[in-house]
Coordinates of C-alpha atoms in Angstrom, one line a residue:
Chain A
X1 CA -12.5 31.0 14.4
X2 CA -11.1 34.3 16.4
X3 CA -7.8 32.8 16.4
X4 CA -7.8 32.6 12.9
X5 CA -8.7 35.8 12.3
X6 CA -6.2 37.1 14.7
X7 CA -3.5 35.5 12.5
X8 CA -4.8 38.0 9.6
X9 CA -5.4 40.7 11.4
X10 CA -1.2 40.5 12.9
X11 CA 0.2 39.4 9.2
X12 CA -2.8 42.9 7.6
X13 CA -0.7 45.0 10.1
X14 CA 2.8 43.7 9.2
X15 CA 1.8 44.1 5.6
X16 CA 0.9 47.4 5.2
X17 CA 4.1 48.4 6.8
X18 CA 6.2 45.9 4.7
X19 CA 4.3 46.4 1.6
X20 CA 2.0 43.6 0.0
X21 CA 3.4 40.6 0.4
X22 CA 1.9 39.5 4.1
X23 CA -1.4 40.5 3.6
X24 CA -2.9 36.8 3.3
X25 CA -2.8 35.0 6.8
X26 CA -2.1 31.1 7.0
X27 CA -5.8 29.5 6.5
X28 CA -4.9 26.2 8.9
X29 CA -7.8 23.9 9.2
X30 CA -9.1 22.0 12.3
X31 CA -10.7 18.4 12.6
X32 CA -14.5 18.9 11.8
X33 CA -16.7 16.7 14.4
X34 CA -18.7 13.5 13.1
X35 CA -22.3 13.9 13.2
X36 CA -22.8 10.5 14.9
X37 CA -21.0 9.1 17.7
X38 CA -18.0 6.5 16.5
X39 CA -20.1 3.7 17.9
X40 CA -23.3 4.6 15.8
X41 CA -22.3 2.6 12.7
X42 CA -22.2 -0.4 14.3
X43 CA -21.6 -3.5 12.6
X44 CA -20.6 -1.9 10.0
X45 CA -17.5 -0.2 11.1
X46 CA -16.8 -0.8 14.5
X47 CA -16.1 2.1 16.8
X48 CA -12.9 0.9 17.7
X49 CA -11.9 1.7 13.7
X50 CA -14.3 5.0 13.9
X51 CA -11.8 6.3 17.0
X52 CA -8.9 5.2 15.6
X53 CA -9.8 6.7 12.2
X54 CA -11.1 10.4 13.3
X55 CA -8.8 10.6 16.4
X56 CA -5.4 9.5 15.0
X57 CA -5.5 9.4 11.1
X58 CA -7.6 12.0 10.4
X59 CA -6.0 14.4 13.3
X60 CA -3.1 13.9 11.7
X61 CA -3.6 14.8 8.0
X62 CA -4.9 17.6 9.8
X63 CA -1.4 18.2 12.2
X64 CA 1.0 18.1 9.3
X65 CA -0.7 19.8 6.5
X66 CA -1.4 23.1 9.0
X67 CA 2.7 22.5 9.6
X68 CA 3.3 22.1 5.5
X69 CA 1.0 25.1 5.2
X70 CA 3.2 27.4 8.1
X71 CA 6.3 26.1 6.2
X72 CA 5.1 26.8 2.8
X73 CA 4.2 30.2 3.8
X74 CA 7.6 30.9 5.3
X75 CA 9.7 30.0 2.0
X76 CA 7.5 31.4 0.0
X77 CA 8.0 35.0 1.6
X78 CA 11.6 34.3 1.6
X79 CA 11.0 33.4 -2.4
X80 CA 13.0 30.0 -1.1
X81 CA 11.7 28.3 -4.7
X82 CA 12.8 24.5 -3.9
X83 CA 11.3 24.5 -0.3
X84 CA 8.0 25.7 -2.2
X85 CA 8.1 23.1 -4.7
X86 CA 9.2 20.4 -2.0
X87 CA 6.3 21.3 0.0
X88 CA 3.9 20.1 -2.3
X89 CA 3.9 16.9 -2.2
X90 CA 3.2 17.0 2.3
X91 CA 0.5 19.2 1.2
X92 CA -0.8 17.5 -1.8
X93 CA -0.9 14.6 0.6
X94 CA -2.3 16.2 4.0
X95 CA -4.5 18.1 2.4
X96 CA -5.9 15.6 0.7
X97 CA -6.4 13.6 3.5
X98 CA -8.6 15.7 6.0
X99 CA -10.6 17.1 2.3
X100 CA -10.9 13.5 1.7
X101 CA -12.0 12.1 5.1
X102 CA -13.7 15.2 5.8
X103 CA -16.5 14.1 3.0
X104 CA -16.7 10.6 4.3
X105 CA -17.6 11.4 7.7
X106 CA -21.0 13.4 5.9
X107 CA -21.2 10.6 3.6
X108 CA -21.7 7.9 6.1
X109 CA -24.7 8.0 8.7
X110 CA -26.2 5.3 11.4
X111 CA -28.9 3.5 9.8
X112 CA -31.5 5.3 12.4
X113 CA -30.7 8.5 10.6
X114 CA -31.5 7.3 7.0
X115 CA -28.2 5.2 6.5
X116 CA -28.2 3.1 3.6
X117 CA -31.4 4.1 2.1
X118 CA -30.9 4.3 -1.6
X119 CA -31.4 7.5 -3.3
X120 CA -34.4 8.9 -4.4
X121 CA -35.1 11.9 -7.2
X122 CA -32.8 13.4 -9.5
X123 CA -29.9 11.4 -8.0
X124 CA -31.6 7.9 -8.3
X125 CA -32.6 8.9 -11.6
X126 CA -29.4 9.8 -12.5
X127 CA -27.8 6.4 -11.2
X128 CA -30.9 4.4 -13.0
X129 CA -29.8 6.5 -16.3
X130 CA -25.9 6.1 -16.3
X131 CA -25.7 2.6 -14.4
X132 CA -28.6 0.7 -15.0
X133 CA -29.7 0.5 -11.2
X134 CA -28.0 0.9 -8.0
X135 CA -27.4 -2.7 -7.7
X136 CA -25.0 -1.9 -10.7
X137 CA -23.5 1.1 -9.8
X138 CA -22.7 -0.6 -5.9
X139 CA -21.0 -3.7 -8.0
X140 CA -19.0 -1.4 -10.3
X141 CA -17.7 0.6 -7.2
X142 CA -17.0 -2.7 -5.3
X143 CA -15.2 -4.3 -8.0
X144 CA -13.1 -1.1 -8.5
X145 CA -12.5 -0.9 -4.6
X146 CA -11.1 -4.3 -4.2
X147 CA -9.2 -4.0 -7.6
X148 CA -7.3 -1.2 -6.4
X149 CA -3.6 -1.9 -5.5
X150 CA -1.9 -0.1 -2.1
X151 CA -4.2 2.9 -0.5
X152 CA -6.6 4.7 -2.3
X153 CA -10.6 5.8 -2.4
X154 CA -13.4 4.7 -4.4
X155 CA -15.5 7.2 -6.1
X156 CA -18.9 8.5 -7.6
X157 CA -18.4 11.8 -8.6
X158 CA -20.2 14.1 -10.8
X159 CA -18.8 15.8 -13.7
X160 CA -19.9 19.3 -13.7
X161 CA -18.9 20.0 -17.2
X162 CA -20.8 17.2 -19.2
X163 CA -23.5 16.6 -15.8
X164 CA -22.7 13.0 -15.8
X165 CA -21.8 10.3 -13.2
X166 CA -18.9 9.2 -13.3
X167 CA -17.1 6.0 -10.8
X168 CA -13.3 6.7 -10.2
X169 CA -10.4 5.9 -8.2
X170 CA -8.0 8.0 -7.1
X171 CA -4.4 6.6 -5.0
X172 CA -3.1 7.8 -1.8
X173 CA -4.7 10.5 -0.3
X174 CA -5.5 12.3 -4.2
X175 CA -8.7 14.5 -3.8
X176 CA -10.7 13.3 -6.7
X177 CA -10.4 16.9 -8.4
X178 CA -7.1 15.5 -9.5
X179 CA -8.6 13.1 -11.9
X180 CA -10.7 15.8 -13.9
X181 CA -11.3 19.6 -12.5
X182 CA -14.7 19.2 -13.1
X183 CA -15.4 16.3 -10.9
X184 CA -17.6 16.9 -7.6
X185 CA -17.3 14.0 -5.1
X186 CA -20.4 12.8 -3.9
X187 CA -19.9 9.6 -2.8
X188 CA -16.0 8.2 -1.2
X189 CA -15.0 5.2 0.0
X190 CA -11.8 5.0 1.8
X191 CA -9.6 1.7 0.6
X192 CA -7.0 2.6 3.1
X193 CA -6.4 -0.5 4.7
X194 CA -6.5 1.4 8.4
X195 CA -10.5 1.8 7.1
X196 CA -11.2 -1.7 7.7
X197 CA -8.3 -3.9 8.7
X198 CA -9.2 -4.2 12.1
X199 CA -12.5 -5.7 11.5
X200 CA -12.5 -7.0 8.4
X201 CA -8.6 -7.9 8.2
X202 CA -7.9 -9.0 4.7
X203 CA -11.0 -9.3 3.7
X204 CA -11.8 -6.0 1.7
X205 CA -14.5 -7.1 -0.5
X206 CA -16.8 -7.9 2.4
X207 CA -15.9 -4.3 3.7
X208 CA -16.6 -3.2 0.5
X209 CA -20.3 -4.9 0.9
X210 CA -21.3 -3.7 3.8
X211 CA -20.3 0.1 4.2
X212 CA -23.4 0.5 1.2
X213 CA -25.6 0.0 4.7
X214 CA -24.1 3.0 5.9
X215 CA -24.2 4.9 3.1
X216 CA -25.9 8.3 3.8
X217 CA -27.4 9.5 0.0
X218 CA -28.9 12.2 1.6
X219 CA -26.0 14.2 1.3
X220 CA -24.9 12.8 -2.2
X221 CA -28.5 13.7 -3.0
X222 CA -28.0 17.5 -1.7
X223 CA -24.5 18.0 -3.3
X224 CA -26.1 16.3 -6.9
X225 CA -29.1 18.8 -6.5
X226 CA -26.7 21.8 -5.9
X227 CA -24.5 21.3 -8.8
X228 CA -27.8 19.9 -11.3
X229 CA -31.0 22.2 -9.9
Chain B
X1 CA 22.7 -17.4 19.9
X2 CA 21.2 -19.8 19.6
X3 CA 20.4 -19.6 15.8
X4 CA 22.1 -21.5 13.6
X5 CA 23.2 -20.4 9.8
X6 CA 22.3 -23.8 8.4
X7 CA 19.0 -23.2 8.2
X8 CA 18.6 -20.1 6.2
X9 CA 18.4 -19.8 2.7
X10 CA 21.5 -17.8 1.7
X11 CA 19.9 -16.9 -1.2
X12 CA 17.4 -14.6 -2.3
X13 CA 14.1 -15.7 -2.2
X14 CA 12.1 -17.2 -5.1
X15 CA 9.4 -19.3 -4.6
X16 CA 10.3 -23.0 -5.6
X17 CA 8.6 -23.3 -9.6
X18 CA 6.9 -26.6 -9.5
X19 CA 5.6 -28.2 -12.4
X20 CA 2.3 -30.1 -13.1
X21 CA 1.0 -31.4 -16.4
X22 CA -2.6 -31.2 -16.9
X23 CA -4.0 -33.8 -19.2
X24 CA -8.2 -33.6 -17.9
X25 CA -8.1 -30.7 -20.6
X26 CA -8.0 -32.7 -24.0
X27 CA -9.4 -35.9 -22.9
X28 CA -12.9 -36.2 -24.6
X29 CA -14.6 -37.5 -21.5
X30 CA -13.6 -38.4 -17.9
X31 CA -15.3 -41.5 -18.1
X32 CA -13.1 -43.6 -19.6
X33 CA -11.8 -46.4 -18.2
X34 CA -8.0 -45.8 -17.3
X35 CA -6.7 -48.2 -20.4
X36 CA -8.8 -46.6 -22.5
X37 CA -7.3 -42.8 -21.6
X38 CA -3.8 -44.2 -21.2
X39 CA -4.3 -45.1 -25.0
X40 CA -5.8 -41.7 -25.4
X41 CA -3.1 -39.9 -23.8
X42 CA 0.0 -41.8 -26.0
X43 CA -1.9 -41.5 -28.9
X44 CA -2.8 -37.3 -28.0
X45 CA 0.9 -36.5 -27.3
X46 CA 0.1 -33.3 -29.2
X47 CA -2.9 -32.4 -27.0
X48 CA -1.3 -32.0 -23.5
X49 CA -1.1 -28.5 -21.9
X50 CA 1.6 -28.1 -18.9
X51 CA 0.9 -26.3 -16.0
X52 CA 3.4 -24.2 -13.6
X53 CA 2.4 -22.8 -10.5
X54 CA 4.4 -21.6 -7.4
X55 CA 4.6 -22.6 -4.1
X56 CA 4.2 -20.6 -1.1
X57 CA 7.6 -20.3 1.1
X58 CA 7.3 -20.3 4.6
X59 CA 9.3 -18.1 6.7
X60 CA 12.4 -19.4 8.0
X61 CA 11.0 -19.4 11.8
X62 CA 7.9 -20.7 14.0
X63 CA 4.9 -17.7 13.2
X64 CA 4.9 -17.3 17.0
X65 CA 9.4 -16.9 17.3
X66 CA 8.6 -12.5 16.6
X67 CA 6.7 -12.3 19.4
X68 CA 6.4 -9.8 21.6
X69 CA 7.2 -7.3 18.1
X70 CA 5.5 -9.0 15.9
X71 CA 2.2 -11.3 17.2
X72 CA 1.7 -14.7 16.0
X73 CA -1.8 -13.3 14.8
X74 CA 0.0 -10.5 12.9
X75 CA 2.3 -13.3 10.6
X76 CA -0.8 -15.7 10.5
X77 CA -2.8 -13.0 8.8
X78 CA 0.2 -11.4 6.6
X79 CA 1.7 -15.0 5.3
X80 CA -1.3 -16.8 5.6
X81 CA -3.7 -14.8 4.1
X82 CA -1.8 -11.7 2.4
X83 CA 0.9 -13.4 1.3
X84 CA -0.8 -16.5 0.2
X85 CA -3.4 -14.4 -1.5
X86 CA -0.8 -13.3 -3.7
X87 CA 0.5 -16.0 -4.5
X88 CA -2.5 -17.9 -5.4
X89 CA -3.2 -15.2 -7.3
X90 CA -0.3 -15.5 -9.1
X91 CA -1.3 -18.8 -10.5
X92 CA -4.6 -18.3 -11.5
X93 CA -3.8 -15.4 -13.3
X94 CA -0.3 -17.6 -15.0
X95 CA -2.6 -21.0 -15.5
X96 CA -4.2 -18.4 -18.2
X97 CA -0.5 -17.1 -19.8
X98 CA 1.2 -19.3 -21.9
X99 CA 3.9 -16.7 -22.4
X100 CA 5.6 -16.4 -18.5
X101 CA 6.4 -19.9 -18.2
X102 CA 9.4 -20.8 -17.0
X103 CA 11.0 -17.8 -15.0
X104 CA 12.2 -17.5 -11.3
X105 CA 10.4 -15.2 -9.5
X106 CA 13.1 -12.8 -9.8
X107 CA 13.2 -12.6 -14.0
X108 CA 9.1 -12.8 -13.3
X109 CA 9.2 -9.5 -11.5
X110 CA 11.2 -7.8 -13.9
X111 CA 9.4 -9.5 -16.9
X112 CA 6.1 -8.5 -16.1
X113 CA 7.1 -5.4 -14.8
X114 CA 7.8 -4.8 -18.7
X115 CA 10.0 -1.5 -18.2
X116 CA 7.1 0.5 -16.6
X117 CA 4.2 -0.5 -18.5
X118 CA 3.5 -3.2 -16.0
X119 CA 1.4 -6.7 -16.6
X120 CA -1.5 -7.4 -14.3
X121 CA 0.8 -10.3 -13.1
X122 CA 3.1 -7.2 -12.0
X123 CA 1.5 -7.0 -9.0
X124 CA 0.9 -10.0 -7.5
X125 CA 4.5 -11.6 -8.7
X126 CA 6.4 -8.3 -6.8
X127 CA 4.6 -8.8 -3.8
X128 CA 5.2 -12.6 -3.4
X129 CA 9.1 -11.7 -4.2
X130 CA 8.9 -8.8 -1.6
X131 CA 7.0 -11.1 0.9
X132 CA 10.0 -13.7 0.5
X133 CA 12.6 -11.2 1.1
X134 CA 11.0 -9.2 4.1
X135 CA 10.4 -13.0 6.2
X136 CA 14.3 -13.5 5.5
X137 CA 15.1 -10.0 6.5
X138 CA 13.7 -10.3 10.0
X139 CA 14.7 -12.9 12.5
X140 CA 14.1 -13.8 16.4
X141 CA 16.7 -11.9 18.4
X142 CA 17.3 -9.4 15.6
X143 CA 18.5 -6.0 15.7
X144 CA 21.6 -4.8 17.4
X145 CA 24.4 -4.0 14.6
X146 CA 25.9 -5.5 11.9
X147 CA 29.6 -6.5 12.5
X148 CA 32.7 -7.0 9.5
X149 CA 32.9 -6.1 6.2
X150 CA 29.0 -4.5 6.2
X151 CA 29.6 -2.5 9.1
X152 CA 32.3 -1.1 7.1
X153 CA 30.3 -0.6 4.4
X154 CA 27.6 1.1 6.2
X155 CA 29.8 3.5 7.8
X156 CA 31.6 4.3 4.5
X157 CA 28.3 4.9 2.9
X158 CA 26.0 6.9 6.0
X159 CA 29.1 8.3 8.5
X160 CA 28.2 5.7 11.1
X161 CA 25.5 3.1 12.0
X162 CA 23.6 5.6 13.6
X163 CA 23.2 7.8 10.5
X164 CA 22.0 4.8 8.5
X165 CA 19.6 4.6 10.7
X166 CA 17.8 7.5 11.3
X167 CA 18.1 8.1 7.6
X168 CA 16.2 4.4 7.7
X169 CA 13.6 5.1 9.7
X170 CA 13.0 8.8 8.5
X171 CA 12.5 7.3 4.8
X172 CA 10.1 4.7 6.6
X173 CA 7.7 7.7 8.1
X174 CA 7.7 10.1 5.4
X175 CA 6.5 7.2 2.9
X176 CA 3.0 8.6 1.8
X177 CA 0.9 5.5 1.2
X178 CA 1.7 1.9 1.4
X179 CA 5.4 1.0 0.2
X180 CA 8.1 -0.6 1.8
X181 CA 12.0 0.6 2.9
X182 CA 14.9 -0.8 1.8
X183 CA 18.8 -0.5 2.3
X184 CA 20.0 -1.7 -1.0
X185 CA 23.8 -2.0 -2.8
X186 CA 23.2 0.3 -5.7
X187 CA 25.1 -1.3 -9.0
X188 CA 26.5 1.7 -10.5
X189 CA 27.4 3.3 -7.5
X190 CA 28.6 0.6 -5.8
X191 CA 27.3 1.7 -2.3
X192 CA 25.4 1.5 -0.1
X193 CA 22.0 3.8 0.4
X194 CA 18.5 4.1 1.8
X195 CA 15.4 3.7 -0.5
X196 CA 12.1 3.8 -0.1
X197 CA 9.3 2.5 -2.8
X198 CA 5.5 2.9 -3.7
X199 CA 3.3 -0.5 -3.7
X200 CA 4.7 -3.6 -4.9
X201 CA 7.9 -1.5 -6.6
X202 CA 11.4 -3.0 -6.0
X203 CA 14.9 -2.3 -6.4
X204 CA 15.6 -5.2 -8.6
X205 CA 12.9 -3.3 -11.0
X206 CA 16.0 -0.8 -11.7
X207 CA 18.6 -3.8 -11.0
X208 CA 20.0 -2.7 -7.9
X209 CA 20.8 -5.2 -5.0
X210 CA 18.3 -5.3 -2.0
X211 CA 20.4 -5.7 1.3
X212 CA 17.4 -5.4 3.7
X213 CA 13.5 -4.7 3.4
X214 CA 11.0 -3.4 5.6
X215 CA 7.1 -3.9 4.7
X216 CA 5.1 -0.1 5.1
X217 CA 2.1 -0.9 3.9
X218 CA -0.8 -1.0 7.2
X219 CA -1.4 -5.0 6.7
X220 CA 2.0 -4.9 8.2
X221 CA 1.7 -3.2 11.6
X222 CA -2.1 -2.7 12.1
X223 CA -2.8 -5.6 14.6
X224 CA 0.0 -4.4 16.6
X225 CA 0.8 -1.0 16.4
X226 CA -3.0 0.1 15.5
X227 CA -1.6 3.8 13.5
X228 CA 2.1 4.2 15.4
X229 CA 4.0 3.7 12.7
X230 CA 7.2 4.7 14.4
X231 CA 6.7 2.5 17.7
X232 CA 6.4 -0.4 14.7
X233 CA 9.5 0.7 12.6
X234 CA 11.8 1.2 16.0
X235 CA 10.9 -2.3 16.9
X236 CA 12.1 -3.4 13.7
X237 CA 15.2 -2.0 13.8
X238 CA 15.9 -2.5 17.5
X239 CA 14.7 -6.1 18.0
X240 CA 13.5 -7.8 14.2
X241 CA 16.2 -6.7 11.7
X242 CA 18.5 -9.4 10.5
X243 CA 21.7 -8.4 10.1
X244 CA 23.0 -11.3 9.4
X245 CA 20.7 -12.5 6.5
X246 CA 22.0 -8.8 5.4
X247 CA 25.5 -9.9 5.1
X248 CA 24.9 -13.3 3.5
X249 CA 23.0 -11.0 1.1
X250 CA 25.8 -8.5 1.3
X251 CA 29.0 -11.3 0.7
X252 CA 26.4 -12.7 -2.3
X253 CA 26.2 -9.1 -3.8
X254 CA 29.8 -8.9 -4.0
X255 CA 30.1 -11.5 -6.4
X256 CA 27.8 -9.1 -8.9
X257 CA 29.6 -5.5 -7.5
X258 CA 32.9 -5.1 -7.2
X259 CA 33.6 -2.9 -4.2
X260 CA 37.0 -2.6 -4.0
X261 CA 37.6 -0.7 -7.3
X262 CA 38.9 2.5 -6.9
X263 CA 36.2 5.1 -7.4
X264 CA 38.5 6.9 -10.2
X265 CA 36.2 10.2 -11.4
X266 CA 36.0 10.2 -14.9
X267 CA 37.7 13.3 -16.8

């Protein structure tokens, strides 16, 4: 935190002398911690996948979108236009990644801290309304999960605009705001094969089955309640 | 060596088309005595339905000859299972068509590919096809350089063998996603160069001539190489790349692509 506002106070100073166009310092983001340890979701996801996926994969969305981000800011105070444009696509991707994994940590828990247990109040009212049941909303994200070609996430998100659930897939590392700008994630699953292959090896839909066991709705429950009081 | 040429296939991969015709489908009832269907089946002529289905090729070496680069448990999972799993695929989803009868893989790719609007087929045809190709690409005591007429035509095309590669492996780790890598003889341009493609996409999609593949997606180097991709794609190219499969490929390719025409600009 005081590093990062060092970087703003330096670029403020350089700023005023230069005029406006340093004011803004370089926001880079850090890995956030998981809540649980990476042995705590045991069977589900072993914690040899847990480590691998928060220490290396994660870390690393993390790594090269705070380097896309220095870049970026470089060429665009030099108003180098095609290094801008270039740029996006790291960052689209990077920065996808670690806002991506970042809500699957929170939306996983061990089942001694309320994992798996299915949503109560306006959220399982919700699901009951839109889906039928949750049986029917977990068998409409599984089938999308395994029918999902190369990398990508599963999703229930909210739509803000018409307050309805929606399910939705999104490839690569694509935040799901990309498929509507009102959708809120509450609920991701990663498809990326690194997300199971270890344990599960080819076998995604049994992946697919089991992570529900983990699935914390607490905090799809607070995000729903937040966006629909 | 210690490898002989006479038992590769020279030529790209397709999956052998077998054919099988299914008559349980308009027989009334499986109980009939045999005389009785036989009598059925002469006098239905009409009624029969023909089945074609692929068959799954194996890769030209043992699962265990890519060890220590590539485990025994890696290929046994990748061809048995991912691989397979396409194909199989394949069929069921083909046993339903009556329209893609009939095609080598190759035309099947393309076909259901349908200029960008892709089939469900799409998927699971391109990956068998790249499957095929990427087994032949690789072989036991692979790697070093390629010799002849490709090393010529590498070194016209990237400045030396060592610019090909690191122009190889750079496209390999800045694919976002799962893909794969390819050094292919582009048509028009007749040259060489380094692609790199999302999925189950391939360069015979925009009918260019695939020289070499390497498989991205994690399936590929996750038992291995757990998330270092570049520890996986330098063992490729140091130890698993076969370069001769790549000129077999190459001398084939010049049958299509005339290289020795002068590169005259147009005015």
């Amino acid at each position: 935190m005081a590093l990062r506002t060092l970087v703003t106070r330096k670029s403020l100073k350089g700023g005023l002398g230069l005029g406006f166009s340093r004011l803004r310092g370089v926001h880079t983001v850090s890995l956030p911690d998981l809540p649980y340890d990476y042995g705590a979701l045991e069977p589900v996801i072993s914690g040899e996948i847990m480590e691998l996926h928060h220490k290396k994969h994660h870390q690393t969305y993390v790594t090269n979108y705070n380097n896309a981000l220095q870049q970026l800011d470089a060429a665009m105070a030099k108003g180098d236009t095609p290094t801008v444009v270039k740029l996006q696509s790291p960052i689209k991707f990077n920065g996808g990644g670690h806002i991506n994994h970042s809500i699957f940590w929170k939306n996983l828990a061990p089942v001694c801290e309320g994992g798996g247990e299915p949503p109560k109040h306006s959220l399982g009212w919700a699901i009951d309304l839109h889906f039928g049941s949750l049986e029917a909303l977990t068998q409409k994200m599984n089938a999308e999960g395994a029918a999902l070609q190369g990398s990508g996430w599963v999703w229930l998100g909210l739509d803000k605009e018409f307050k309805r659930l929606v399910v939705e897939t999104t490839a690569n590392q694509d935040p799901l705001v990309t498929k509507g700008p009102s959708l809120v994630p509450l609920l991701g699953i990663d498809v990326w094969e690194h997300a199971y292959y270890l344990q599960y090896k080819n076998v995604k839909p049994d992946y697919l089955k089991n992570i529900w066991k983990v699935m914390n709705w607490k905090y799809a429950s607070e995000v729903y309640e937040k966006e629909c009081p | 060596m210690g490898w002989s040429a006479s038992c590769i296939n020279p030529f790209p991969a397709s999956s052998h088309l077998l054919v099988a015709i299914n008559m349980s489908k308009h027989l009334k009832s499986s109980q009939i005595p045999l005389r009785k269907q036989k009598r059925a089946w002469l006098g239905n002529e009409k009624a029969r339905c023909v089945l074609a289905y692929y068959g799954l090729q194996k890769p030209p070496y043992e699962l265990d000859a890519l060890e220590p680069y590539m485990s025994r448990k890696t290929l046994e999972m990748h061809w048995g299972k991912h691989h397979r799993g396409y194909l199989e695929g394949l069929n069921k989803q083909l046993a339903k068509s009556d329209v893609l009868y009939g095609y080598t893989m190759e035309e099947l790719v393309k076909v259901t590919y349908n200029s960008g609007n892709p089939f469900p087929e799409f998927n699971n045809a391109a990956q068998v096809w790249n499957h095929d190709f990427f087994w032949e690409s690789m072989q036991p005591g692979g790697g070093n350089e390629p010799i002849l007429g490709l090393l010529q035509q590498i070194e016209m095309d990237f400045g030396s063998f060592t610019n090909f590669k690191e122009k190889f492996i750079e496209a390999a780790l800045s694919l976002l996603g799962s893909g794969w890598v390819w050094l292919v003889l582009k048509r028009n341009e007749k040259r060489l160069e380094v692609v790199k493609t999302s999925n189950a996409i391939s360069p015979l999609l925009w009918d260019d001539i695939p020289i070499i593949s390497l498989d991205m997606w994690e399936h590929a180097y996750y038992l291995d190489y757990k998330n270092e991709k570049g520890k996986y794609v330098d063992v490729f190219m140091n130890h698993l790349v076969s370069w001769n499969m790549a000129m077999l490929r190459m001398a084939r390719a010049q049958s299509f692509v005339n290289l020795a025409e002068p590169k005259i600009p147009v005015a």
